[in-house]
Short mmCIF file of C-alpha atoms in Angstrom, two decimals:
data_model
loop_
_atom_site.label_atom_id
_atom_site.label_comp_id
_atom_site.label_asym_id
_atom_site.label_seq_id
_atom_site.Cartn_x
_atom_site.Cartn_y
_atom_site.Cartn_z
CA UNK M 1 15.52 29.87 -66.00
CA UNK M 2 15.85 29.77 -69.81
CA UNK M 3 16.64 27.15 -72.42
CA UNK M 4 18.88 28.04 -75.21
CA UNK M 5 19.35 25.93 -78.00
CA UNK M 6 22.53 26.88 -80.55
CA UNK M 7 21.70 24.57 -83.45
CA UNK M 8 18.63 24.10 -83.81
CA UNK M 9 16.97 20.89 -86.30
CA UNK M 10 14.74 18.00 -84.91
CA UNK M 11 16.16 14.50 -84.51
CA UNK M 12 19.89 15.34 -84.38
CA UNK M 13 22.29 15.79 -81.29
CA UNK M 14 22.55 19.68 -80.03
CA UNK M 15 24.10 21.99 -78.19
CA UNK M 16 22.03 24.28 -75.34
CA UNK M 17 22.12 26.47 -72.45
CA UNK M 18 20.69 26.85 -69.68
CA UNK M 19 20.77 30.26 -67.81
CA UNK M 20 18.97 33.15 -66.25
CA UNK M 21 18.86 31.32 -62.82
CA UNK M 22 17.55 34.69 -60.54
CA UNK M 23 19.20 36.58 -58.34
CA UNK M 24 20.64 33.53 -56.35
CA UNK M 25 23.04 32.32 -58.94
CA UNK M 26 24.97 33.45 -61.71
CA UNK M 27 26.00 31.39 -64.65
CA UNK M 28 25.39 29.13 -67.43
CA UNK M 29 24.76 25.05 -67.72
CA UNK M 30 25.42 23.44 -70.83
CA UNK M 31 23.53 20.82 -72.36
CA UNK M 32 23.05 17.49 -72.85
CA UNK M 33 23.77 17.89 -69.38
CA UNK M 34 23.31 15.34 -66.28
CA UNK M 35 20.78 16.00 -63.28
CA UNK M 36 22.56 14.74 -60.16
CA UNK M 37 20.21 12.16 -58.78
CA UNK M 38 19.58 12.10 -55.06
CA UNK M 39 17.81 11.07 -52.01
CA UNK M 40 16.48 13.23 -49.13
CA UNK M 41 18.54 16.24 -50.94
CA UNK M 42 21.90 13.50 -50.79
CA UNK M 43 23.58 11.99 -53.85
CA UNK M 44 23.85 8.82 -52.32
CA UNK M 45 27.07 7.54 -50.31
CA UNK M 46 28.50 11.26 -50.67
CA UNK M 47 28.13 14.60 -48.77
CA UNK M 48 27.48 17.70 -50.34
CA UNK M 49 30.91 18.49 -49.13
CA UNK M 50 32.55 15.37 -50.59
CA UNK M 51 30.82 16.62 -54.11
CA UNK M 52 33.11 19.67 -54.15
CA UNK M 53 36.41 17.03 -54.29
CA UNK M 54 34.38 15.63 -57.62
CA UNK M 55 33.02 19.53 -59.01
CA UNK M 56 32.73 22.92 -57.93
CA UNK M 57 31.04 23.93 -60.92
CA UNK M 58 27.38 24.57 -60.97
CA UNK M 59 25.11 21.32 -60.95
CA UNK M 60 21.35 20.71 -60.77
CA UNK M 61 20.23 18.45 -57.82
CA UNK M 62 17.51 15.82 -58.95
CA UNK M 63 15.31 16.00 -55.95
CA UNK M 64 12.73 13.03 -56.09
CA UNK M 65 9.51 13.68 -53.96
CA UNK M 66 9.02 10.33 -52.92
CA UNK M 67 12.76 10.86 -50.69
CA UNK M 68 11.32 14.50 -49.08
CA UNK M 69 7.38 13.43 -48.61
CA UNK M 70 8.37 13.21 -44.77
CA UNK M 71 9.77 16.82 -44.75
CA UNK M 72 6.74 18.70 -45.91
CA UNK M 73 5.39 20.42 -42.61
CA UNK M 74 8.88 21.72 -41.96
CA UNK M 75 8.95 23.23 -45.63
CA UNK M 76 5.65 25.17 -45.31
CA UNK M 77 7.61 26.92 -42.04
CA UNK M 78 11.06 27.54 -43.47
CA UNK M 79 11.69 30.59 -45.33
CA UNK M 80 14.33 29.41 -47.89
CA UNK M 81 14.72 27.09 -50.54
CA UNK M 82 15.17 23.37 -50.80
CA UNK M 83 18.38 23.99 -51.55
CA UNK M 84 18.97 25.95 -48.61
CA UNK M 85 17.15 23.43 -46.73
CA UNK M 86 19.62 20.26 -47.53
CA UNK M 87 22.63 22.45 -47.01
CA UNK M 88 23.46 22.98 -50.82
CA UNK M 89 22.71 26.41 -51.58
CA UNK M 90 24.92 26.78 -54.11
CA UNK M 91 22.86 23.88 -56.07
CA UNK M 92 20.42 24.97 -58.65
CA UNK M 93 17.38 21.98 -57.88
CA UNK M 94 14.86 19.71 -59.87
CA UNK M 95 11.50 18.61 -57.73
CA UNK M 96 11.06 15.03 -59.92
CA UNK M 97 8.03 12.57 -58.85
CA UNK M 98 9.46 9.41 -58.27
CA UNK M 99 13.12 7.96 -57.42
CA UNK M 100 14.42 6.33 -61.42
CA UNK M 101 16.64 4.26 -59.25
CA UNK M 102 14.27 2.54 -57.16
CA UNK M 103 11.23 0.09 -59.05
CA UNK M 104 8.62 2.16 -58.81
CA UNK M 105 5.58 -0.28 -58.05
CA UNK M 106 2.40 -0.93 -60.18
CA UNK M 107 -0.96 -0.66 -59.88
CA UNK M 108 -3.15 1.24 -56.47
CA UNK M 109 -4.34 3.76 -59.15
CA UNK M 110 -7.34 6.08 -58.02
CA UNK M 111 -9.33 8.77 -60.00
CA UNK M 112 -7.33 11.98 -60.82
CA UNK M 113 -4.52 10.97 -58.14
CA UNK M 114 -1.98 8.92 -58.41
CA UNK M 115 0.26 6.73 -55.55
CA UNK M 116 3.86 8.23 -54.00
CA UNK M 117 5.36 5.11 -52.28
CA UNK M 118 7.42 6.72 -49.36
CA UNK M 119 9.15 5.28 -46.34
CA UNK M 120 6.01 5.69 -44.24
CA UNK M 121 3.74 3.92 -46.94
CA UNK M 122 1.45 4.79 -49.62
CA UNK M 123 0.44 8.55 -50.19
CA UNK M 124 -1.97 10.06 -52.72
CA UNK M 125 -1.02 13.10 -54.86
CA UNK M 126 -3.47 14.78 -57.07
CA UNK M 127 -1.83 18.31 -58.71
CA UNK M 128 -3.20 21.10 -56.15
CA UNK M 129 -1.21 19.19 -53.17
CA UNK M 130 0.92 18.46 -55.73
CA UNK M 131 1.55 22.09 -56.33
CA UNK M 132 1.03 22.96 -52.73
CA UNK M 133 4.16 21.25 -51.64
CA UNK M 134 6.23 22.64 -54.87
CA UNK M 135 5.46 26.48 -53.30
CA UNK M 136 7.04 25.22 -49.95
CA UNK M 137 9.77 23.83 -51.77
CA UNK M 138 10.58 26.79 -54.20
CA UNK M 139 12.78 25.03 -56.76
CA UNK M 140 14.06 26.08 -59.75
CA UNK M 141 13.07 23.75 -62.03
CA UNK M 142 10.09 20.86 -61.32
CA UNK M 143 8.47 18.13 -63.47
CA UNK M 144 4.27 18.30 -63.60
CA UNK M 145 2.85 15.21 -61.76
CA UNK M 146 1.51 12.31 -64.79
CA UNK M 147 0.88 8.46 -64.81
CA UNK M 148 3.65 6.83 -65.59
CA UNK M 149 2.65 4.11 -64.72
CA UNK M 150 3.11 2.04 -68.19
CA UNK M 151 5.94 -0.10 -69.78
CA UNK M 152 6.27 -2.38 -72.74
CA UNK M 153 4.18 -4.79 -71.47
CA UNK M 154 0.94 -2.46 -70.47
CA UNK M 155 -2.32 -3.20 -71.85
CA UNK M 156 -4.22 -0.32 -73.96
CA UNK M 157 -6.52 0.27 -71.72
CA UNK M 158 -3.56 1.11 -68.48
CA UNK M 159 -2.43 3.34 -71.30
CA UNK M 160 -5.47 5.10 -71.82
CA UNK M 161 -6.15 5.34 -68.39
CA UNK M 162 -2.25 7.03 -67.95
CA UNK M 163 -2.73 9.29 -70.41
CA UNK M 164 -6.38 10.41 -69.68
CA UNK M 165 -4.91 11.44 -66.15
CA UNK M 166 -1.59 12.59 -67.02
CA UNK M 167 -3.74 14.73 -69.02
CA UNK M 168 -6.16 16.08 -66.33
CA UNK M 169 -2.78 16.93 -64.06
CA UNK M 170 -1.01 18.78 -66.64
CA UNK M 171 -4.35 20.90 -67.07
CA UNK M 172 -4.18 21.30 -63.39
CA UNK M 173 -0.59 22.23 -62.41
CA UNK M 174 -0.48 24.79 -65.96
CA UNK M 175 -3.34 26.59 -64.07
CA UNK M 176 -1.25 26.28 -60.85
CA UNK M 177 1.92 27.69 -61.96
CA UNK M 178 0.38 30.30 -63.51
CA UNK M 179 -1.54 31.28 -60.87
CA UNK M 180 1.58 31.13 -57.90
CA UNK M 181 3.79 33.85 -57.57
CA UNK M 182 6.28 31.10 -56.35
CA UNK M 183 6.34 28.46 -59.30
CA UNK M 184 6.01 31.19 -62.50
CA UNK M 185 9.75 31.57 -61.39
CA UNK M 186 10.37 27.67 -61.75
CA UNK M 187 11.41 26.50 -65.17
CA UNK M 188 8.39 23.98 -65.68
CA UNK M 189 8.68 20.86 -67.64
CA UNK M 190 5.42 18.68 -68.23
CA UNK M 191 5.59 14.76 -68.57
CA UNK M 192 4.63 12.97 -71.73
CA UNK M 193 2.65 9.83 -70.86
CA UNK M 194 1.06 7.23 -73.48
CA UNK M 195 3.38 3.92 -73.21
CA UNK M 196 4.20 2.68 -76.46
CA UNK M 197 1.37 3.52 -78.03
CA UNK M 198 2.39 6.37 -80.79
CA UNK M 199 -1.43 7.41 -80.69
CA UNK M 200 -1.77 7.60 -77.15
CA UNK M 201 1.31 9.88 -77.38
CA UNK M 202 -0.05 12.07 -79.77
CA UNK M 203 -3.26 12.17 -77.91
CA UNK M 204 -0.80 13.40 -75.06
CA UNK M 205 1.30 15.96 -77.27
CA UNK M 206 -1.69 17.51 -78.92
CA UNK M 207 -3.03 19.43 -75.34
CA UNK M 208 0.68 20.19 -74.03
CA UNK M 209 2.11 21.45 -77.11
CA UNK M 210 0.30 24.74 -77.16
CA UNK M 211 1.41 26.43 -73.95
CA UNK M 212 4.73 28.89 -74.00
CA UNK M 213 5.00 28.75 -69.77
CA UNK M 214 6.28 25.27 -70.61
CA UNK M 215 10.08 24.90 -70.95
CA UNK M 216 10.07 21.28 -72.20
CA UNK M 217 8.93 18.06 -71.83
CA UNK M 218 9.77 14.49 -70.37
CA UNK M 219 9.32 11.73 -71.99
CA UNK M 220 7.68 9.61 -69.30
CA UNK M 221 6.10 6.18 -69.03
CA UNK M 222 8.80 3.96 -70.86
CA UNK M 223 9.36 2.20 -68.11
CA UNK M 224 8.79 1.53 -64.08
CA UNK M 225 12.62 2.76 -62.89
CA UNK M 226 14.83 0.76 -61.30
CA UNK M 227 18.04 -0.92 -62.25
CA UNK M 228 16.44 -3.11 -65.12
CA UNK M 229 16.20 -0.33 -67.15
CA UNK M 230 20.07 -0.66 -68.19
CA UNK M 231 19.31 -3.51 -70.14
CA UNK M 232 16.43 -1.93 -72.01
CA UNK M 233 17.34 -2.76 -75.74
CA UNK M 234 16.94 0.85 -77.49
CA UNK M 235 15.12 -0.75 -80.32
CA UNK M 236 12.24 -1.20 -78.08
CA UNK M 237 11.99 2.56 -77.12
CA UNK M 238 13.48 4.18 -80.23
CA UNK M 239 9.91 4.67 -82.41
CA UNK M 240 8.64 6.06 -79.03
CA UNK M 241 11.32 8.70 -78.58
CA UNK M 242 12.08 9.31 -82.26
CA UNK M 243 7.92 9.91 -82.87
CA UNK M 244 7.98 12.41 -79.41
CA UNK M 245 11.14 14.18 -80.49
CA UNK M 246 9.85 15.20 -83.94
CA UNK M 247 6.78 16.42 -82.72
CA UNK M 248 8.42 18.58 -79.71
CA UNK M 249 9.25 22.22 -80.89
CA UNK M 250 12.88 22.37 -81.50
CA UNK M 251 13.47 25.54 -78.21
CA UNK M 252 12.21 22.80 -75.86
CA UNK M 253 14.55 21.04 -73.04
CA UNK M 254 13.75 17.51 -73.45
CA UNK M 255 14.57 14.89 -70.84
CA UNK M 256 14.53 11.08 -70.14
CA UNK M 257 15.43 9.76 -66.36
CA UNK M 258 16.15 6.69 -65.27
CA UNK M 259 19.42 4.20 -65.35
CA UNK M 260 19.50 4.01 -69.12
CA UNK M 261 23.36 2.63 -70.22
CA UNK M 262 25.57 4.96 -71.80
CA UNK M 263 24.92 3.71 -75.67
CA UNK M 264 21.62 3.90 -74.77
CA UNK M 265 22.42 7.70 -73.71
CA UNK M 266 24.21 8.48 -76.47
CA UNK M 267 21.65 7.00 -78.77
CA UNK M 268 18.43 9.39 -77.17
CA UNK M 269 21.30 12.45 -77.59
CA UNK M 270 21.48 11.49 -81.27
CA UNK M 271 17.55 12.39 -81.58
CA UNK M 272 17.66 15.48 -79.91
CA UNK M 273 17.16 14.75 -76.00
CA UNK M 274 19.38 17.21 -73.67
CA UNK M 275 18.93 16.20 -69.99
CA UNK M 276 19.56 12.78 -68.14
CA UNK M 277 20.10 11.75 -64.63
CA UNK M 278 23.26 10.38 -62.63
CA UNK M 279 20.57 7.35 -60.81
CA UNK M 280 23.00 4.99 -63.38
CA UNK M 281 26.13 6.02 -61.21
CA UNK M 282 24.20 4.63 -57.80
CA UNK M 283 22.91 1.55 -59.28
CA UNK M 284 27.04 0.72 -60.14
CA UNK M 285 28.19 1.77 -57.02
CA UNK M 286 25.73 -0.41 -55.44
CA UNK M 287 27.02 -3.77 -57.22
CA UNK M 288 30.41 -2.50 -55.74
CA UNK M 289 31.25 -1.81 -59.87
CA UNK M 290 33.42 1.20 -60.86
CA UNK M 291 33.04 2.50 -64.01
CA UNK M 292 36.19 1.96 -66.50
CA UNK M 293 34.73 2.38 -70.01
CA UNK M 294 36.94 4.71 -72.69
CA UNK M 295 36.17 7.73 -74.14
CA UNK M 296 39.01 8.79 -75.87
CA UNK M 297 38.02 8.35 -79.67
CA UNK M 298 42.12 7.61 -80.42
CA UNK M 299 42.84 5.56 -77.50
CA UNK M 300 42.20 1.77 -77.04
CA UNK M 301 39.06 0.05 -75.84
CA UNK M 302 38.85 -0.42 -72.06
CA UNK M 303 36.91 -3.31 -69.83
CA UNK M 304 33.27 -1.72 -69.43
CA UNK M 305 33.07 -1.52 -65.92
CA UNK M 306 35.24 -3.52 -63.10
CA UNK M 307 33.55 -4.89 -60.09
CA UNK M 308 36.00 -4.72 -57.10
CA UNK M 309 34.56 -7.05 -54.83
CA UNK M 310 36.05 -10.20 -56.83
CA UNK M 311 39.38 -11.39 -55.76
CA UNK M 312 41.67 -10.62 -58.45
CA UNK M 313 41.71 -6.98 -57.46
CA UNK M 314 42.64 -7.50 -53.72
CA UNK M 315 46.59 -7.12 -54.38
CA UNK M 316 45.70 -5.00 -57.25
CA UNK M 317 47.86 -1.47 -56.52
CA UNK M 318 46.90 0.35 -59.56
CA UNK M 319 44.16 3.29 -59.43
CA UNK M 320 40.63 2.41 -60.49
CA UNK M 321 41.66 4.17 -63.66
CA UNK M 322 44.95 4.73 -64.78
CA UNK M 323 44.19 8.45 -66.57
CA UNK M 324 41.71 9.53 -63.93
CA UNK M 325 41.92 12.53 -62.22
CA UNK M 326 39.36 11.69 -59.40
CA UNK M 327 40.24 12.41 -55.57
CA UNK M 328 39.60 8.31 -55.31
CA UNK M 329 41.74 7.53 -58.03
CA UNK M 330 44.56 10.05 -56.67
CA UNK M 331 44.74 8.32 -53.35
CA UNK M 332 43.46 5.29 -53.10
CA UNK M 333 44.19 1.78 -55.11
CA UNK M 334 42.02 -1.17 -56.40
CA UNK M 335 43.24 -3.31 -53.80
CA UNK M 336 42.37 -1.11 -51.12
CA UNK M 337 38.91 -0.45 -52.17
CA UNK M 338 38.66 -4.16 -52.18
CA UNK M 339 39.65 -4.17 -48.88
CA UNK M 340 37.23 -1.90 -47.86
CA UNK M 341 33.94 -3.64 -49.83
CA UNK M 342 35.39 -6.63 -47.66
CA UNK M 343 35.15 -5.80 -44.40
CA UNK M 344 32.27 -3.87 -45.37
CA UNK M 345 34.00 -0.63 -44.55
CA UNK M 346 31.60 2.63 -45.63
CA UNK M 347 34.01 4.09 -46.81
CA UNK M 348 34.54 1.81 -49.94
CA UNK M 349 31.17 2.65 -51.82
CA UNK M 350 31.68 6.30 -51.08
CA UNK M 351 35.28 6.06 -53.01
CA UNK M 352 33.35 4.05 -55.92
CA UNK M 353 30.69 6.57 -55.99
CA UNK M 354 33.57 9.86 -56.08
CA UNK M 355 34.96 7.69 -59.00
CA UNK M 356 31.39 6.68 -60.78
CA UNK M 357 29.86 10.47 -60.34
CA UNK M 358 33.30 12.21 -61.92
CA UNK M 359 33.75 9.12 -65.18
CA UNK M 360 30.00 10.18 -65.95
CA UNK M 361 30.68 14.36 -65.54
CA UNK M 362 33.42 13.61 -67.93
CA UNK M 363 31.73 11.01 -69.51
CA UNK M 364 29.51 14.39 -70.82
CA UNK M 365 32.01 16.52 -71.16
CA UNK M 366 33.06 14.44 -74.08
CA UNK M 367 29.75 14.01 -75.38
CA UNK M 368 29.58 17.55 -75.46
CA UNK M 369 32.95 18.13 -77.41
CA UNK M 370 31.86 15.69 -80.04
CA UNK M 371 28.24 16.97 -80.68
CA UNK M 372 30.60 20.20 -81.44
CA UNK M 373 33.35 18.23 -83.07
CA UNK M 374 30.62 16.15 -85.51
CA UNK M 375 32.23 12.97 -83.81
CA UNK M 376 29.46 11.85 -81.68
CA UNK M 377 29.12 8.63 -83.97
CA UNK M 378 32.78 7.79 -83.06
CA UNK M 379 32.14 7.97 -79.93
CA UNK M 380 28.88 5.69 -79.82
CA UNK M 381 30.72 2.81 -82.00
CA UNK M 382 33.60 2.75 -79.18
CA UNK M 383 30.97 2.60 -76.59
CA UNK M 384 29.09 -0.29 -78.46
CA UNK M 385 31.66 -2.41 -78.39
CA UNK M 386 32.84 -2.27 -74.62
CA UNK M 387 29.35 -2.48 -73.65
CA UNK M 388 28.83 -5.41 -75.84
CA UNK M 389 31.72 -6.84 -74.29
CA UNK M 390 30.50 -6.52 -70.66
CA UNK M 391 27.36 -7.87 -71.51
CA UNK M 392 28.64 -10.91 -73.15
CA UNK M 393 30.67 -11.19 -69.86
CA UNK M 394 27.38 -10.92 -68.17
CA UNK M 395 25.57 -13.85 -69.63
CA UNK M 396 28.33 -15.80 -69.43
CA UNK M 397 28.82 -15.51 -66.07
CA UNK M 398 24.83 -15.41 -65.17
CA UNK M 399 24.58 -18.94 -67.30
CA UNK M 400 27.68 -20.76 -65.61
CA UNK M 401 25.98 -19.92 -62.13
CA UNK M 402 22.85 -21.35 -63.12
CA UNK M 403 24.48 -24.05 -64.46
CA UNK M 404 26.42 -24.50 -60.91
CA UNK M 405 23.01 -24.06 -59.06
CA UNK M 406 21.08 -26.46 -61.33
CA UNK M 407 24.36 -29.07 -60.34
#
């Protein structure tokens, strides 16, 4: 796999490619571009099959190890790839650490290994069986194994502790990949660790920087995943990424997971950052929300999001979205759906998810255009305000409960 990058200046939005994917598949990805999260090999609520009624086009499955710890044994026998494995062979895949939509918890650190929480319990990885497992997987693309185990609130000495280890791994799986005849195929990305602590970073930056099997970075450790990470104000992160982004070579892939907002996306893709993660689209789905918000830089504002569980919606006979082109907004109303979330029907957060998964493909599909258009500002003032809006809605609605529970 190669990265591609047309315009090329640190700290400003871009336009990439991705391509030379092997003999398996043909084609191109452009970034910023959108790794689509899932679990066990499964976007959640959908099917592989569903997926093609959202995109046939080419995609890059976010494979978290923490969802395919279980399947490891059965790997080291199988001849294919993990892609083959889950059914998805067209897929292109992405072997990530951790799930960014699940709180990843803290603390049960040991020396030069660090803790993968997984249905059966705790398991330690250090970067040999870390490695180890990424030759039975064969994917095409896989993060290196770091300590991310940091946030705002982390004292210095966590950080040092991250980065000193995160450090020691990268050290590790570089000698790894370079030695397998597996993963010097895999487009390698190693994970930036030091908090918030522009030293620590640096500290991290100056070993990784020097190494051309790298294909870019991740900035890691800004957070513990999970679904507070939408309300992340960027100000807190934005020194972080803006001091990692302008040391970064500018032919790097740079990446950020987790459910990070869509101002909040648009605001990392103004310093430079090209990949992201669909975990956001599970964590609305999951609060029974569809996304609504506008991207049309000449049309009017929209409500953010809509949750259809509330009553209004339940003789509601319009589509989700009234310009939507989604097999769920084709077929199937608000009032329906309601119906559905109701009587607790499966079906309903499978619709919500078709709708979530195809707003945020196009979502970057007009991200894209307006990188190439010089519009991308537009677009993140329209997306301010309907954002500020459902926020605003938010705390009102979180204060008049407490206020009602406090009664």
């Amino acid at each position: 796999m190669k990265f591609t990058v047309q315009n090329v200046s640190k700290l400003r939005p871009r336009i990439g490619t991705l391509s030379n994917f092997g003999e398996r598949k043909n084609g191109t990805l452009e970034t910023p571009m959108l790794l689509l999260h899932s679990q066990g090999g499964q976007i959640p609520h959908i099917t592989h099959e569903v997926f093609k009624l959202i995109s046939k086009d080419a995609h890059i499955l976010q494979i978290p190890l923490t969802s395919m710890h279980n399947f490891q044994e059965t790997l080291e026998q199988y001849n294919g790839t993990i892609t083959d494995f889950i059914g998805s062979k067209e897929s292109l895949s992405c072997i990530t650490f951790h799930d960014p939509s699940n709180i990843t918890r803290q603390g049960h650190h040991a020396k030069n290994k660090v803790p993968l929480w997984t249905k059966n319990g705790i398991v330690y990885y250090d970067a040999p069986m870390y490695c180890k497992v990424l030759e039975s997987y064969k994917p095409d693309m896989y993060f290196f194994i770091s300590d991310g185990d940091t946030n705002k609130g982390s004292q210095q000495k966590r950080i040092q502790k991250a980065v000193d280890t995160t450090i020691h791994f990268y050290k590790d799986c570089l000698e790894g990949h370079k030695k397998s005849a597996i993963l010097k195929n895999s487009f390698a990305m190693a994970s930036i660790a030091g908090g918030y602590c522009l030293k620590s970073r640096e500290k991290c930056m100056d070993v990784m920087l020097k190494d051309s099997e790298i294909g870019g970075y991740v900035i890691d450790g800004l957070h513990n995943n999970g679904p507070e990470i939408e309300f992340i104000p960027f100000d807190e992160v934005k020194s972080v990424a803006e001091f990692v982004m302008s040391k970064i070579p500018e032919n790097k892939l740079m990446c950020v997971q987790g459910c990070w907002n869509p101002v909040n996306i648009v605001k990392f893709i103004q310093l430079g950052v090209d990949l992201f993660d669909t975990s956001y689209c599970r964590i609305v789905t999951e609060r029974s929300s569809a996304l609504t918000f506008s991207v049309d830089l000449q049309g009017e504002l929209e409500e953010y999001e809509i949750n259809l569980r509330e009553h209004k919606y339940a003789d509601d006979f319009q589509p989700i979205h009234n310009t939507c082109s989604c097999f769920t907004c084709k077929n199937y109303s608000r009032g329906y759906i309601h119906h559905l979330l109701t009587v607790q029907e499966l079906l309903g957060p499978i619709l919500i998810m078709i709708h979530n998964i195809h707003h945020y493909l196009n979502f970057f599909d007009t991200i894209r255009q307006c990188i190439k258009e010089n519009t991308l500002n537009e677009l993140e003032f329209i997306l301010i305000k309907q954002f500020k809006n459902y926020e605003d809605s938010r705390k009102k609605n979180t204060a008049e409960i407490s206020t009602f529970s406090e009664g």
